[in-house]
Coordinates of C-alpha atoms and ligand atoms in Angstrom, one line a residue:
A1 CA 2.7 48.9 22.0
G2 CA 5.8 49.5 19.8
T3 CA 8.9 47.3 18.9
V4 CA 12.0 46.6 21.3
V5 CA 14.8 47.2 18.9
T6 CA 18.5 46.1 19.3
F7 CA 21.5 46.2 17.0
G8 CA 25.2 45.5 17.0
E9 CA 27.4 42.6 15.6
A10 CA 25.9 39.3 15.2
L11 CA 28.5 36.2 14.9
V12 CA 28.3 32.8 14.2
S13 CA 29.4 31.0 17.1
V14 CA 31.5 27.6 16.1
R15 CA 31.5 25.7 19.3
S16 CA 34.0 22.6 19.8
A17 CA 33.5 19.5 21.8
G18 CA 37.2 19.5 22.9
P19 CA 40.7 21.1 22.1
L20 CA 40.6 23.2 18.5
A21 CA 44.1 22.0 17.8
I22 CA 43.5 18.7 17.5
G23 CA 40.1 19.1 15.1
S24 CA 37.3 18.8 17.7
P25 CA 34.0 18.0 16.6
L26 CA 32.3 21.5 15.8
T27 CA 28.8 22.7 15.7
M28 CA 27.3 25.9 14.6
H29 CA 25.3 28.4 16.4
A30 CA 23.9 32.0 15.9
A31 CA 25.2 34.4 18.5
G32 CA 26.0 37.9 19.5
A33 CA 25.1 39.6 22.6
E34 CA 22.4 41.9 20.8
L35 CA 21.1 38.7 18.8
N36 CA 20.9 36.9 22.2
V37 CA 18.8 39.5 23.6
A38 CA 16.3 39.8 20.9
V39 CA 15.7 36.0 20.7
G40 CA 15.2 35.7 24.6
L41 CA 12.5 38.8 24.3
A42 CA 10.9 37.2 21.3
R43 CA 10.6 33.8 23.0
L44 CA 8.7 35.9 25.5
G45 CA 6.1 37.0 22.9
H46 CA 7.7 40.6 22.8
A47 CA 7.8 42.2 19.5
A48 CA 11.6 42.2 18.8
S49 CA 13.8 43.5 16.0
W50 CA 17.2 43.1 15.6
G51 CA 19.5 45.4 13.3
G52 CA 22.9 45.1 12.0
V53 CA 25.2 44.8 8.8
L54 CA 25.5 41.0 7.7
G55 CA 27.9 39.4 5.0
D56 CA 26.3 38.7 2.0
D57 CA 27.5 35.3 2.0
E58 CA 26.3 31.6 3.8
L59 CA 26.9 32.6 7.2
G60 CA 24.9 35.9 6.8
E61 CA 21.9 33.6 5.4
F62 CA 22.3 31.1 8.6
L63 CA 22.0 34.3 10.9
L64 CA 19.0 35.5 9.2
R65 CA 17.3 32.0 9.0
S66 CA 17.9 31.7 12.8
L67 CA 16.2 35.2 13.4
A68 CA 13.5 34.3 11.4
A69 CA 12.7 31.1 12.9
E70 CA 12.9 32.8 16.4
R71 CA 10.3 35.4 15.2
V72 CA 12.6 38.1 15.4
D73 CA 12.3 40.9 12.9
A74 CA 15.2 41.4 10.7
S75 CA 13.6 43.7 8.0
R76 CA 16.1 46.3 8.4
V77 CA 19.5 44.2 8.2
R78 CA 21.9 45.5 5.5
R79 CA 24.1 43.2 3.7
D80 CA 27.6 43.9 2.9
V81 CA 30.5 42.4 0.7
L82 CA 32.7 42.0 3.7
P83 CA 32.2 38.5 5.5
T84 CA 29.9 37.7 8.5
G85 CA 32.1 37.5 11.6
V86 CA 32.9 34.2 13.3
M87 CA 33.8 33.4 16.9
F88 CA 35.1 30.0 18.0
L89 CA 34.1 28.9 21.4
E90 CA 36.7 26.1 22.4
A91 CA 35.6 23.8 25.0
R92 CA 39.6 23.2 26.5
T93 CA 38.7 21.4 29.3
P94 CA 35.0 20.7 30.7
D95 CA 35.5 23.9 33.0
V96 CA 37.9 26.0 30.9
S97 CA 36.7 27.4 27.6
R98 CA 38.3 30.0 25.1
V99 CA 37.1 32.5 22.6
F100 CA 38.8 33.2 19.4
Y101 CA 37.2 35.9 17.3
H102 CA 37.6 35.7 13.6
R103 CA 35.6 39.4 13.3
K104 CA 38.5 42.2 12.1
G105 CA 37.1 43.8 9.3
S106 CA 34.0 42.0 9.4
A107 CA 30.4 43.3 7.9
G108 CA 29.2 43.7 11.1
A109 CA 31.6 46.5 12.2
Q110 CA 30.4 48.4 9.0
L111 CA 27.4 50.0 10.9
T112 CA 26.7 53.5 10.3
P113 CA 24.6 56.4 12.0
H114 CA 22.6 56.2 8.4
D115 CA 21.9 52.1 9.5
V116 CA 20.6 53.5 12.6
D117 CA 18.3 56.2 11.6
R118 CA 16.8 53.5 9.3
L119 CA 16.4 51.3 12.2
L120 CA 14.9 53.4 14.6
D121 CA 12.5 55.1 12.2
R122 CA 9.2 53.4 13.7
D123 CA 7.1 52.9 16.6
L124 CA 10.0 52.4 19.3
A125 CA 9.1 51.0 22.5
W126 CA 12.6 50.3 23.9
L127 CA 16.0 50.3 22.4
H128 CA 18.8 47.8 23.8
L129 CA 22.3 48.7 23.3
T130 CA 25.8 47.1 24.3
G131 CA 29.3 48.3 25.1
I132 CA 30.6 45.6 22.2
T133 CA 29.5 47.8 19.6
P134 CA 31.3 50.8 20.5
A135 CA 34.5 48.6 20.5
L136 CA 34.1 47.4 16.8
S137 CA 35.1 50.1 14.6
E138 CA 35.3 53.9 14.2
R139 CA 31.8 54.1 12.4
A140 CA 30.0 51.5 14.7
R141 CA 31.1 53.9 17.7
A142 CA 29.8 56.7 16.0
A143 CA 26.5 54.7 15.1
V144 CA 25.8 53.4 18.6
L145 CA 26.4 56.9 20.2
H146 CA 24.0 58.4 17.9
A147 CA 21.4 55.8 18.9
A148 CA 21.7 56.6 22.3
E149 CA 21.6 60.4 21.5
T150 CA 18.5 59.6 19.4
C151 CA 16.8 58.3 22.4
R152 CA 17.7 60.9 24.6
R153 CA 16.0 63.3 22.0
R154 CA 13.0 61.6 21.3
S155 CA 12.5 60.4 24.9
V156 CA 12.6 56.6 24.1
P157 CA 13.6 54.8 27.1
F158 CA 16.9 52.8 26.3
S159 CA 19.2 50.3 28.1
V160 CA 22.8 49.3 28.2
D161 CA 24.7 46.2 29.0
V162 CA 28.2 47.1 29.4
N163 CA 29.5 43.7 28.1
F164 CA 33.4 45.0 28.2
R165 CA 35.5 42.9 25.6
S166 CA 39.0 43.0 26.5
K167 CA 39.9 41.1 23.4
L168 CA 38.3 44.2 21.2
W169 CA 39.5 47.5 23.3
S170 CA 41.5 48.4 26.4
A171 CA 39.6 49.3 30.1
P172 CA 41.0 53.1 29.5
E173 CA 39.5 53.3 25.9
A174 CA 36.1 51.6 27.2
A175 CA 36.2 53.9 30.1
E176 CA 36.6 56.7 27.8
V177 CA 33.4 56.0 25.6
L178 CA 31.0 54.1 27.8
P179 CA 30.2 56.9 30.3
R180 CA 28.9 58.8 27.0
L181 CA 26.8 56.0 25.8
I182 CA 24.8 55.0 29.1
E183 CA 24.2 58.6 29.9
G184 CA 20.5 59.0 30.4
A185 CA 20.0 55.1 30.0
E186 CA 16.8 54.1 31.7
V187 CA 18.5 50.8 32.7
V188 CA 22.4 50.0 32.9
I189 CA 23.6 46.4 33.3
G190 CA 26.9 45.2 33.9
S191 CA 29.1 42.8 36.4
P192 CA 30.2 44.7 39.4
E193 CA 33.6 45.1 37.6
E194 CA 31.8 46.6 34.3
L195 CA 29.7 49.2 36.7
V196 CA 33.0 50.4 38.2
L197 CA 34.3 51.0 34.6
V198 CA 31.5 53.2 33.5
A199 CA 31.3 55.1 36.6
P200 CA 34.5 57.5 36.4
E201 CA 34.3 58.2 40.1
G202 CA 33.2 55.3 41.6
K203 CA 35.5 52.5 43.3
T204 CA 33.0 50.0 44.5
V205 CA 29.9 48.8 42.9
E206 CA 27.9 50.7 45.4
A207 CA 29.6 53.9 44.7
A208 CA 29.3 53.4 40.7
A209 CA 25.7 52.5 41.2
A210 CA 25.0 55.7 43.4
E211 CA 27.1 57.6 40.9
L212 CA 25.2 56.7 37.9
L213 CA 21.8 57.1 39.7
S214 CA 22.6 60.7 40.5
R215 CA 23.4 61.3 36.9
G216 CA 20.2 60.2 35.6
V217 CA 20.5 56.8 34.9
G218 CA 17.2 55.2 35.9
E219 CA 18.5 52.1 37.4
V220 CA 21.6 49.9 37.6
V221 CA 21.7 46.3 37.6
A222 CA 24.5 44.1 38.9
K223 CA 24.8 41.0 37.6
L224 CA 26.4 38.3 40.2
G225 CA 26.6 35.2 38.3
A226 CA 25.8 32.3 40.7
A227 CA 25.1 34.8 43.4
G228 CA 22.0 36.3 41.3
A229 CA 21.6 39.8 40.6
R230 CA 21.1 43.4 42.7
A231 CA 19.2 46.2 41.2
Y232 CA 20.0 49.8 42.5
T233 CA 17.0 52.0 42.1
A234 CA 15.4 55.2 43.4
Q235 CA 13.3 53.0 45.6
G236 CA 16.2 51.3 47.2
V237 CA 18.5 48.1 46.4
F238 CA 16.9 44.8 45.7
T239 CA 18.7 41.5 45.6
A240 CA 17.4 38.0 44.1
P241 CA 19.4 34.7 44.2
A242 CA 20.1 32.9 41.1
F243 CA 18.4 29.5 40.4
P244 CA 20.3 26.5 41.2
V245 CA 20.7 24.5 38.1
R246 CA 23.6 22.4 36.5
A247 CA 25.4 24.4 33.9
V248 CA 26.2 22.7 30.8
D249 CA 27.5 26.1 28.9
T250 CA 27.7 29.8 30.8
V251 CA 28.1 31.7 27.8
G252 CA 25.1 33.9 26.9
A253 CA 23.7 33.7 30.3
G254 CA 24.2 37.3 30.9
D255 CA 22.6 38.1 27.8
A256 CA 19.6 35.9 28.8
F257 CA 19.6 37.6 32.1
T258 CA 19.1 40.8 30.4
A259 CA 16.3 39.8 28.2
G260 CA 14.4 38.3 31.3
Y261 CA 15.0 41.8 33.1
L262 CA 13.9 43.9 30.4
S263 CA 10.8 41.3 29.6
A264 CA 9.8 41.9 33.2
R265 CA 10.4 45.9 32.8
L266 CA 8.4 45.6 29.7
D267 CA 5.4 44.0 31.3
G268 CA 5.4 46.5 34.4
E269 CA 6.9 44.1 37.1
D270 CA 8.6 45.4 40.2
A271 CA 12.2 45.2 41.0
D272 CA 11.7 41.8 42.5
G273 CA 10.0 40.5 39.6
R274 CA 12.4 41.9 37.2
L275 CA 15.5 40.4 39.2
R276 CA 13.5 37.3 39.3
R277 CA 12.9 36.7 35.7
G278 CA 16.3 37.8 34.7
N279 CA 17.9 35.3 37.1
L280 CA 15.1 32.5 35.6
L281 CA 16.3 33.2 31.9
G282 CA 20.0 32.9 33.2
A283 CA 19.2 29.5 34.8
F284 CA 17.5 28.4 31.3
A285 CA 20.3 29.7 29.2
V286 CA 23.1 27.8 30.9
G287 CA 21.3 24.4 31.0
Q288 CA 21.7 24.0 27.2
L289 CA 24.7 24.4 24.6
G290 CA 24.5 27.4 22.7
D291 CA 23.9 31.1 23.9
W292 CA 20.2 31.1 23.8
E293 CA 18.8 27.8 22.5
G294 CA 17.5 26.6 26.1
L295 CA 15.6 30.0 26.6
P296 CA 12.1 29.5 27.6
R297 CA 8.6 30.1 25.8
R298 CA 6.0 32.6 28.1
D299 CA 4.1 29.3 28.8
E300 CA 7.4 27.6 30.0
L301 CA 8.7 30.3 32.6
G302 CA 7.5 28.1 35.3
L303 CA 9.3 24.7 34.3
L304 CA 12.4 25.8 36.8
D305 CA 9.9 26.9 39.6
L306 CA 11.7 25.6 42.6
G307 CA 9.8 27.7 45.2
Q308 CA 11.2 31.0 43.9
G309 CA 9.9 30.7 40.2
E310 CA 7.0 32.9 38.6
Ligands
LIG1 O1 27.2 36.9 25.8 C1 27.7 36.1 24.8 C2 28.0 37.1 23.7 O2 29.5 37.7 24.1 C3 28.7 36.1 22.3 O3 27.7 35.7 21.8 C4 29.7 36.7 21.7 O4 28.4 39.1 21.4 C5 29.4 38.4 21.6 C6 30.6 39.1 21.8 O5 31.2 40.0 20.8 O6 31.7 38.8 22.3

């Protein structure tokens, strides 16, 4: 049936139990939006592959080990002399966390169009991209635009999670590049603000979705956090509520939603089923520390069944 491929920058996320400035205890996790999606898909039994450039260092070894343990194919990863990127996630208060990137000049930003060609040279079922990659460097931007172009040329379906990162680039810069990236995408996912950012004419999320659909995007999915999610499709607009859960760590919930949505899409589920599985994975993700650690295997999908589960 082919492989679901994704690529981008994987990071080591170092999470603190309290303020960093006082030396709070730290734990090490594998992270990066695309890695999170790949793990979510692999846990549900999809053949998933992650690609990118990792440092030839201990942190790169840790990320490869994590991918292998989660049965994500990483056979086309390239190693580089530059260091693997790190992200500190500081629990400043129980409700407020802060992100500090140590990723400038990292191996992950060295991705090239040639790396992409190597990665996509296979039986591709689907390609998943994010709006983080074009913000990393000129060559990473060229690489991700080349990947989308390759999909359009080969008629391979692809998805884009907008994932705007204000610490990496400005909204005007993103608004210049991202509309080109999402052209012809089968699925575009984002928060309402992110969807407005990628639709030059759209002032509201509804207008943005209508514009993207009219320009050939297959479906537009708005992540609404605790309010669930909404899909704008040629068949109409569908909304599904979030699962009521206690949140321990919300970072990674959006990527989990994306993995669930894509998983259901690959399984041929309808819009309601896709939204439901997206919300379900989001709920699993927020229940545990780490971006993806709490995600379910396929036989665990019913665990959170509270009357609306699968
Ligand atoms: O969604 C979580 C990701 O954002 C996190 O793992 C780090 O990919 C990341 C980024 O670049 O911010």
